[in-house]
Amino acid sequence: MHCGWFFIYIRKIWRKFFLLCIRNKLFQPAINSQALNLKGKNILIGVTGSIASYKSALLVRLLIKAGATVQVVMTQAATEFITPLTLSVLSKNPVYTTFTSGQDEWNNHVDLALAADAIIIAPATAKTLAKCAIGNCDDLLTAVYLSARCPIFFAPAMDLDMFHHPSTTRNIASLQSFGNFFIQPEYGELASGLTGDGRMAEPETIVSRLKDHFARQPLAFTKRVLVTAGPTVESLDPVRFISNHSSGKMGYAIAAAFAAAGAQVTLVSGPTSIKSVPPSIRRIQVGTAQQMLDATTAHFNEQDVVIFAAAVADYTPKFVADQKIKKQGSEMALELIKTADIAGTLGQQKRDGQLLIGFALETENEVAHALEKLNRKNLDYIILNSLNDAGAGFAHDTNKITVIDRKGNKRLFELKSKEEVAQDILEIVIDQWKKV
């Protein structure tokens, strides 16, 4: 009996001590710093007409729970799937669908855009992607998009064939070239009954991606950066040429990432289907390997970082015909000569303080070949990707890389979108400059 009273007394003393410590902040529970990344952030969510619109309610709820202020803008089609009232109650803010509310109240798209720290368009339908890609500003949401200066994230949602249609992939590539971010749709059963890519990423995934974005280093990378991108083309005659399958997507994503981080970016690009780049990027268009070497050399000395992401032809025809070569016989002998090694040539001219990064696309003995290139070309880092990895290499929207430094240290990354890979490369460079 006495023992029972003793333990009750001890428990009361401990409780008083605990409360005293809390009041005087003598100790506090550990706080996950990432959980604070959205606290106080103004997040604008654009909701478009998709069956996945129901997920927007949970997305709003999660962002509010993370401490963000949420503003919702809906397309008229979206209101057929989820009501503005639902999202208004969850966000604790009015939801806007049109340019005007009532007779005299103007919903200013510029104010909405400039107030946002980030914009998430989720779900992003094929129609909305197309409108944003070409600047078709016929509703409040697209007007907000065109007025925005903050990071913009698209979370596509559509059926399998729509997502993989060349029109959609082209529009996504255009939007990425503008510096926008994409959150890949997930694989699973779709509303049509088909199974495949097209399900909007889960709200938890979107929030995690947003937290990761704000957890990154402050965008104050005020360095001069030159990026080469795309293929080169080596003419045989006025009609034919030798080239490769490079789309330029990786190089353009790198240029956009560094530009968004505040760098002065020069992009030397071979022929690609990517038409637009962020306005802050100085793009120099070239065709041949020699033209790329000349353009890169002309700007090399003034750069702090040079990233050789282009797929430069190793050989070029020794003779270029003035007229179209006519088909004769069953065989044709083509005499080729070696092109200049751009990274190798400029690597020998590297000055103190410059950071040079190359790419190595390999099919066998990947690491050994990449290390040999790094040392031979006098690079600081080489980024290895293998054609043996599904989803990596030319033409894909994704890439899987291994980053190797001069000491042979390797950092392996999982398969990611090329924009995410570009962010990883940006962080590696920023970390390297902190050591200087």
Coordinates of C-alpha atoms in Angstrom, one line a residue:
M1 CA 0.0 0.0 0.0
H2 CA 2.8 2.4 0.9
C3 CA 4.6 1.5 -2.3
G4 CA 1.5 2.5 -4.3
W5 CA 1.3 5.9 -2.7
F6 CA 5.0 6.3 -3.2
F7 CA 4.8 5.7 -7.0
I8 CA 1.8 8.1 -7.3
Y9 CA 3.8 10.8 -5.5
I10 CA 6.8 10.3 -7.8
R11 CA 4.5 10.5 -10.8
K12 CA 3.1 13.8 -9.7
I13 CA 6.6 15.2 -9.1
W14 CA 7.7 14.0 -12.5
R15 CA 4.7 15.6 -14.2
K16 CA 5.3 19.0 -12.5
F17 CA 9.0 18.8 -13.6
F18 CA 8.1 18.0 -17.2
L19 CA 5.6 20.9 -17.4
L20 CA 8.2 23.2 -15.9
C21 CA 10.8 22.2 -18.5
I22 CA 8.3 22.8 -21.3
R23 CA 7.4 26.2 -20.0
N24 CA 11.0 27.2 -19.7
K25 CA 12.0 25.5 -23.0
L26 CA 14.6 23.4 -21.2
F27 CA 14.2 20.7 -23.7
Q28 CA 12.0 20.4 -26.9
P29 CA 11.2 17.5 -29.1
A30 CA 13.3 17.2 -32.3
I31 CA 11.7 18.9 -35.2
N32 CA 12.1 17.6 -38.8
S33 CA 13.5 20.7 -40.6
Q34 CA 11.8 19.6 -43.8
A35 CA 8.4 19.8 -42.1
L36 CA 9.0 23.6 -41.9
N37 CA 9.8 24.1 -45.6
L38 CA 6.2 25.0 -46.5
K39 CA 5.5 27.0 -43.3
G40 CA 4.4 30.5 -44.4
K41 CA 4.7 29.7 -48.1
N42 CA 2.0 30.9 -50.5
I43 CA 1.0 28.0 -52.7
L44 CA -1.4 28.4 -55.6
I45 CA -3.1 25.3 -56.8
G46 CA -4.5 25.1 -60.3
V47 CA -7.3 22.5 -60.7
T48 CA -8.3 21.4 -64.2
G49 CA -11.1 19.2 -65.5
S50 CA -10.1 15.6 -64.8
I51 CA -11.5 12.7 -62.8
A52 CA -8.3 13.1 -60.7
S53 CA -9.6 16.5 -59.5
Y54 CA -11.0 14.8 -56.3
K55 CA -7.3 14.4 -55.2
S56 CA -7.0 18.2 -55.1
A57 CA -9.0 18.2 -51.8
L58 CA -6.4 16.1 -50.1
L59 CA -3.6 18.1 -51.7
V60 CA -5.1 21.3 -50.2
R61 CA -5.5 19.7 -46.8
L62 CA -1.9 18.4 -46.7
L63 CA -0.5 21.8 -47.7
I64 CA -2.6 23.5 -45.0
K65 CA -1.4 21.0 -42.5
A66 CA 2.2 21.7 -43.5
G67 CA 1.7 25.4 -42.7
A68 CA 1.3 26.8 -46.2
T69 CA -1.3 29.4 -47.3
V70 CA -3.3 27.9 -50.2
Q71 CA -5.1 29.7 -53.0
V72 CA -7.1 27.7 -55.5
V73 CA -7.8 28.6 -59.1
M74 CA -10.1 26.3 -61.0
T75 CA -11.0 25.9 -64.6
Q76 CA -14.7 25.8 -65.5
A77 CA -14.4 22.2 -66.4
A78 CA -12.9 21.3 -63.0
T79 CA -16.1 22.5 -61.3
E80 CA -17.9 19.6 -62.9
F81 CA -15.8 17.2 -60.9
I82 CA -15.4 18.9 -57.5
T83 CA -17.1 22.0 -56.2
P84 CA -15.4 25.3 -55.5
L85 CA -17.1 25.3 -52.1
T86 CA -15.3 22.1 -51.0
L87 CA -11.8 23.6 -51.9
S88 CA -12.7 27.0 -50.4
V89 CA -13.6 25.4 -47.1
L90 CA -10.5 23.3 -47.0
S91 CA -8.2 26.2 -48.1
K92 CA -9.9 28.8 -46.0
N93 CA -9.8 31.1 -49.0
P94 CA -12.2 32.0 -51.8
V95 CA -11.7 29.9 -54.9
Y96 CA -11.5 31.7 -58.2
T97 CA -12.8 30.3 -61.5
T98 CA -13.3 33.4 -63.7
F99 CA -11.9 36.8 -64.2
T100 CA -14.8 38.5 -62.4
S101 CA -16.8 37.7 -59.3
G102 CA -20.1 39.5 -59.3
Q103 CA -20.7 42.7 -61.2
D104 CA -17.7 44.8 -60.2
E105 CA -15.2 42.5 -58.5
W106 CA -12.1 41.8 -60.6
N107 CA -10.0 38.7 -59.9
N108 CA -6.6 40.0 -60.8
H109 CA -4.5 37.2 -62.4
V110 CA -1.3 39.2 -62.1
D111 CA -1.8 39.7 -58.3
L112 CA -2.6 36.0 -57.9
A113 CA 0.5 35.0 -59.8
L114 CA 2.9 37.3 -58.1
A115 CA 1.7 36.5 -54.6
A116 CA 2.6 32.8 -55.1
D117 CA 5.9 31.2 -53.9
A118 CA 5.0 28.2 -56.1
I119 CA 2.2 27.2 -58.4
I120 CA 1.0 23.5 -58.7
I121 CA -1.3 22.6 -61.5
A122 CA -2.8 19.3 -60.4
P123 CA -4.3 17.7 -62.1
A124 CA -2.9 19.0 -65.4
T125 CA -4.9 17.8 -68.3
A126 CA -3.6 17.4 -71.9
K127 CA -5.7 20.4 -72.8
T128 CA -4.1 22.6 -70.1
L129 CA -0.6 21.4 -70.9
A130 CA -1.2 22.4 -74.6
K131 CA -2.6 25.8 -73.7
C132 CA 0.3 26.6 -71.4
A133 CA 2.9 25.4 -73.9
I134 CA 1.6 27.7 -76.7
G135 CA 0.5 30.6 -74.5
N136 CA -3.3 30.2 -75.2
C137 CA -4.6 32.4 -72.5
D138 CA -8.3 32.0 -72.5
D139 CA -9.2 31.5 -68.9
L140 CA -8.1 32.7 -65.4
L141 CA -5.7 29.8 -64.7
T142 CA -3.7 30.1 -68.0
A143 CA -3.5 33.9 -67.4
V144 CA -2.1 33.2 -63.9
Y145 CA 0.4 30.8 -65.5
L146 CA 1.6 33.3 -68.0
S147 CA 2.0 36.0 -65.3
A148 CA 3.9 33.9 -62.9
R149 CA 7.5 34.4 -61.8
C150 CA 7.7 31.6 -59.3
P151 CA 8.5 27.9 -59.8
I152 CA 5.6 26.1 -61.5
F153 CA 4.9 22.4 -61.1
F154 CA 2.7 20.3 -63.4
A155 CA 1.2 17.0 -62.2
P156 CA -0.3 15.5 -65.4
A157 CA -3.4 13.3 -65.3
M158 CA -4.8 11.7 -68.4
D159 CA -5.3 8.3 -70.1
L160 CA -2.4 6.2 -71.2
D161 CA -2.5 6.9 -74.9
M162 CA -3.1 10.6 -74.4
F163 CA 0.0 10.9 -72.1
H164 CA 2.2 9.1 -74.6
H165 CA 0.9 10.9 -77.7
P166 CA 3.6 12.9 -79.6
S167 CA 1.6 16.1 -79.1
T168 CA 1.6 15.7 -75.3
T169 CA 5.3 14.8 -75.1
R170 CA 6.1 17.7 -77.3
N171 CA 4.1 20.1 -75.1
I172 CA 5.8 18.7 -71.9
A173 CA 9.2 19.2 -73.5
S174 CA 8.3 22.8 -74.4
L175 CA 7.1 23.5 -70.9
Q176 CA 10.3 21.9 -69.4
S177 CA 12.4 24.1 -71.6
F178 CA 10.7 27.1 -70.1
G179 CA 12.0 26.0 -66.7
N180 CA 8.8 24.4 -65.4
F181 CA 8.9 21.3 -63.2
F182 CA 7.0 18.0 -63.9
I183 CA 5.8 15.5 -61.3
Q184 CA 5.6 12.2 -63.3
P185 CA 2.2 10.5 -63.3
E186 CA 2.1 7.1 -61.7
Y187 CA 1.5 3.6 -63.3
G188 CA -1.8 1.9 -62.5
E189 CA -5.4 1.4 -63.4
L190 CA -6.9 4.4 -65.2
A191 CA -10.5 5.7 -65.4
S192 CA -10.8 4.2 -68.9
G193 CA -10.1 0.7 -67.5
L194 CA -6.7 0.6 -69.1
T195 CA -3.5 0.1 -67.1
G196 CA -0.5 2.2 -67.6
D197 CA 1.1 5.7 -67.0
G198 CA -1.3 8.5 -66.5
R199 CA -2.5 8.5 -62.9
M200 CA -1.9 11.8 -61.2
A201 CA 0.8 11.5 -58.6
E202 CA -0.6 11.1 -55.1
P203 CA -1.0 14.3 -53.1
E204 CA 1.6 13.0 -50.6
T205 CA 4.1 12.7 -53.4
I206 CA 3.4 16.2 -54.7
V207 CA 3.8 17.7 -51.2
S208 CA 7.0 15.8 -50.7
R209 CA 8.3 17.1 -54.0
L210 CA 7.4 20.7 -53.0
K211 CA 9.2 20.3 -49.7
D212 CA 12.3 19.0 -51.4
H213 CA 12.2 22.0 -53.7
F214 CA 12.1 24.5 -50.8
A215 CA 14.7 22.5 -48.9
R216 CA 17.3 23.1 -51.6
Q217 CA 19.9 25.8 -51.4
P218 CA 18.8 29.4 -51.8
L219 CA 18.9 30.4 -55.4
A220 CA 21.9 32.7 -55.3
F221 CA 24.3 30.9 -57.7
T222 CA 25.7 34.0 -59.4
K223 CA 28.2 32.2 -61.6
R224 CA 28.7 32.2 -65.3
V225 CA 27.8 28.8 -66.8
L226 CA 28.2 27.4 -70.3
V227 CA 26.3 24.3 -71.3
T228 CA 26.5 22.4 -74.6
A229 CA 23.5 20.5 -75.7
G230 CA 22.0 18.4 -78.4
P231 CA 23.6 16.6 -81.4
T232 CA 25.9 17.9 -84.1
V233 CA 25.2 17.3 -87.7
E234 CA 28.0 16.5 -90.3
S235 CA 26.9 17.1 -93.9
L236 CA 27.6 14.6 -96.6
D237 CA 25.9 16.7 -99.3
P238 CA 23.1 19.4 -99.3
V239 CA 20.6 16.7 -98.4
R240 CA 22.2 14.1 -96.2
F241 CA 24.2 14.3 -92.9
I242 CA 25.6 12.1 -90.1
S243 CA 24.2 12.7 -86.6
N244 CA 22.9 10.8 -83.6
H245 CA 19.7 10.4 -81.5
S246 CA 20.4 13.1 -79.0
S247 CA 17.3 15.2 -78.3
G248 CA 19.0 17.9 -76.3
K249 CA 16.6 17.5 -73.4
M250 CA 19.3 16.9 -70.8
G251 CA 21.4 19.9 -71.7
Y252 CA 18.4 22.2 -71.9
A253 CA 17.2 21.0 -68.5
I254 CA 20.6 21.7 -67.0
A255 CA 20.7 25.2 -68.6
A256 CA 17.2 25.9 -67.2
A257 CA 18.1 24.7 -63.7
F258 CA 21.2 26.9 -63.5
A259 CA 19.3 29.9 -64.9
A260 CA 16.6 29.5 -62.3
A261 CA 19.3 29.4 -59.7
G262 CA 20.6 32.8 -60.7
A263 CA 23.5 31.9 -63.0
Q264 CA 24.4 33.7 -66.2
V265 CA 23.9 30.8 -68.6
T266 CA 25.2 30.5 -72.2
L267 CA 23.7 27.5 -74.1
V268 CA 25.5 26.3 -77.2
S269 CA 23.0 24.0 -78.9
G270 CA 23.1 21.7 -81.9
P271 CA 19.8 21.2 -83.8
T272 CA 16.9 20.1 -81.6
S273 CA 13.2 20.3 -81.7
I274 CA 13.2 22.5 -78.5
K275 CA 12.2 25.9 -79.7
S276 CA 12.1 28.0 -76.5
V277 CA 14.3 28.6 -73.5
P278 CA 13.9 30.9 -70.5
P279 CA 14.6 34.5 -71.6
S280 CA 17.6 34.9 -69.3
I281 CA 19.5 32.2 -71.2
R282 CA 21.8 33.2 -74.1
R283 CA 21.4 30.5 -76.7
I284 CA 23.9 30.1 -79.5
Q285 CA 22.7 27.8 -82.3
V286 CA 25.3 25.7 -84.1
G287 CA 25.3 22.8 -86.5
T288 CA 28.6 21.0 -86.9
A289 CA 31.2 19.8 -84.3
Q290 CA 33.6 22.5 -85.6
Q291 CA 30.9 25.2 -85.1
M292 CA 30.2 24.0 -81.6
L293 CA 34.0 24.0 -80.8
D294 CA 34.3 27.6 -82.2
A295 CA 31.3 28.9 -80.2
T296 CA 32.3 27.2 -77.0
T297 CA 35.9 28.3 -77.3
A298 CA 34.8 32.0 -77.9
H299 CA 33.1 32.0 -74.5
F300 CA 35.2 29.6 -72.6
N301 CA 37.6 31.9 -70.7
E302 CA 34.8 33.9 -69.1
Q303 CA 33.0 30.9 -67.7
D304 CA 33.1 29.7 -64.1
V305 CA 31.4 26.3 -65.0
V306 CA 31.3 24.5 -68.3
I307 CA 29.1 21.5 -68.7
F308 CA 29.6 19.4 -71.9
A309 CA 26.2 17.7 -72.3
A310 CA 26.2 17.7 -76.1
A311 CA 26.5 14.5 -78.1
V312 CA 29.2 15.6 -80.5
A313 CA 30.0 13.6 -83.7
D314 CA 33.3 11.8 -83.4
Y315 CA 33.8 11.8 -87.2
T316 CA 32.9 14.0 -90.1
P317 CA 33.0 13.4 -93.9
K318 CA 36.4 14.2 -95.4
F319 CA 34.7 15.6 -98.4
V320 CA 31.3 17.3 -98.6
A321 CA 29.6 17.2 -102.0
D322 CA 28.2 20.4 -103.5
Q323 CA 25.4 18.5 -105.1
K324 CA 23.2 15.6 -103.9
I325 CA 25.1 12.3 -104.2
K326 CA 23.3 10.1 -106.6
K327 CA 22.7 6.4 -105.8
Q328 CA 25.3 4.3 -107.7
G329 CA 25.9 0.6 -107.3
S330 CA 25.1 -1.6 -104.3
E331 CA 27.8 -0.1 -102.0
M332 CA 29.1 3.3 -101.1
A333 CA 32.5 4.0 -99.4
L334 CA 32.5 7.0 -97.1
E335 CA 35.8 8.5 -96.0
L336 CA 35.6 10.1 -92.5
I337 CA 38.1 12.2 -90.5
K338 CA 38.1 12.7 -86.7
T339 CA 36.5 15.8 -85.3
A340 CA 38.1 17.9 -82.6
D341 CA 37.5 16.7 -79.0
I342 CA 35.7 19.8 -77.6
A343 CA 35.9 18.8 -73.9
G344 CA 39.5 17.5 -74.3
T345 CA 40.6 20.6 -76.2
L346 CA 39.2 23.0 -73.7
G347 CA 40.2 20.8 -70.7
Q348 CA 43.8 21.5 -71.6
Q349 CA 43.0 25.3 -71.5
K350 CA 41.2 25.2 -68.1
R351 CA 42.3 28.0 -65.8
D352 CA 42.4 27.8 -62.0
G353 CA 39.0 28.1 -60.5
Q354 CA 37.1 26.8 -63.5
L355 CA 34.9 23.7 -63.0
L356 CA 34.5 21.4 -66.0
I357 CA 31.9 18.6 -66.2
G358 CA 31.5 16.1 -68.9
F359 CA 29.0 13.3 -69.9
A360 CA 29.8 9.7 -70.8
L361 CA 27.2 7.6 -72.5
E362 CA 28.5 4.0 -72.4
T363 CA 27.3 0.5 -73.3
E364 CA 30.1 -1.6 -71.7
N365 CA 32.8 -1.2 -69.0
E366 CA 30.9 2.0 -68.1
V367 CA 32.8 3.1 -65.1
A368 CA 36.3 2.3 -66.5
H369 CA 35.6 4.2 -69.7
A370 CA 34.1 7.2 -67.9
L371 CA 37.1 7.5 -65.6
E372 CA 39.4 7.3 -68.6
K373 CA 37.5 10.2 -70.2
L374 CA 37.5 12.2 -67.0
N375 CA 41.3 12.0 -66.7
R376 CA 42.1 12.4 -70.4
K377 CA 39.9 15.5 -70.8
N378 CA 41.0 17.1 -67.5
L379 CA 37.5 17.3 -66.1
D380 CA 36.4 17.7 -62.5
Y381 CA 33.4 15.5 -62.8
I382 CA 32.0 13.1 -65.3
I383 CA 28.4 12.1 -65.5
L384 CA 27.9 8.5 -66.6
N385 CA 24.8 7.1 -68.0
S386 CA 24.4 3.7 -69.6
L387 CA 22.2 2.6 -72.5
N388 CA 21.8 -0.6 -70.5
D389 CA 19.6 1.2 -68.0
A390 CA 16.0 1.4 -69.0
G391 CA 14.8 5.0 -69.3
A392 CA 18.3 6.5 -69.6
G393 CA 20.1 8.0 -72.5
F394 CA 18.9 9.6 -75.7
A395 CA 15.3 10.8 -76.3
H396 CA 13.9 9.8 -73.0
D397 CA 12.3 12.3 -70.5
T398 CA 14.2 10.5 -67.7
N399 CA 17.8 9.7 -67.0
K400 CA 19.8 7.6 -64.5
I401 CA 23.2 8.9 -63.7
T402 CA 26.4 8.1 -61.8
V403 CA 28.5 11.1 -60.9
I404 CA 32.3 10.5 -60.6
D405 CA 34.9 13.0 -59.4
R406 CA 38.6 13.2 -59.9
K407 CA 39.3 11.0 -56.9
G408 CA 37.1 8.2 -58.3
N409 CA 34.4 8.8 -55.8
K410 CA 31.0 7.7 -57.2
R411 CA 27.5 9.0 -56.4
L412 CA 24.7 6.8 -57.9
F413 CA 21.2 8.3 -58.5
E414 CA 18.0 6.6 -59.2
L415 CA 16.0 7.0 -62.4
K416 CA 14.5 10.5 -62.4
S417 CA 13.1 13.0 -64.8
K418 CA 15.8 15.0 -66.6
E419 CA 14.7 18.2 -64.8
E420 CA 15.3 16.4 -61.5
V421 CA 18.7 15.2 -62.7
A422 CA 19.5 18.8 -63.6
Q423 CA 18.7 19.8 -60.1
D424 CA 21.0 17.1 -58.7
I425 CA 23.8 18.4 -60.9
L426 CA 23.1 22.0 -59.8
E427 CA 23.4 20.9 -56.1
I428 CA 26.7 19.1 -56.8
V429 CA 28.2 22.2 -58.4
I430 CA 26.9 24.5 -55.5
D431 CA 28.4 22.1 -53.0
Q432 CA 31.7 22.1 -54.8
W433 CA 31.8 25.9 -54.9
K434 CA 31.2 26.1 -51.2
K435 CA 34.5 24.2 -50.7
V436 CA 36.5 26.7 -52.8

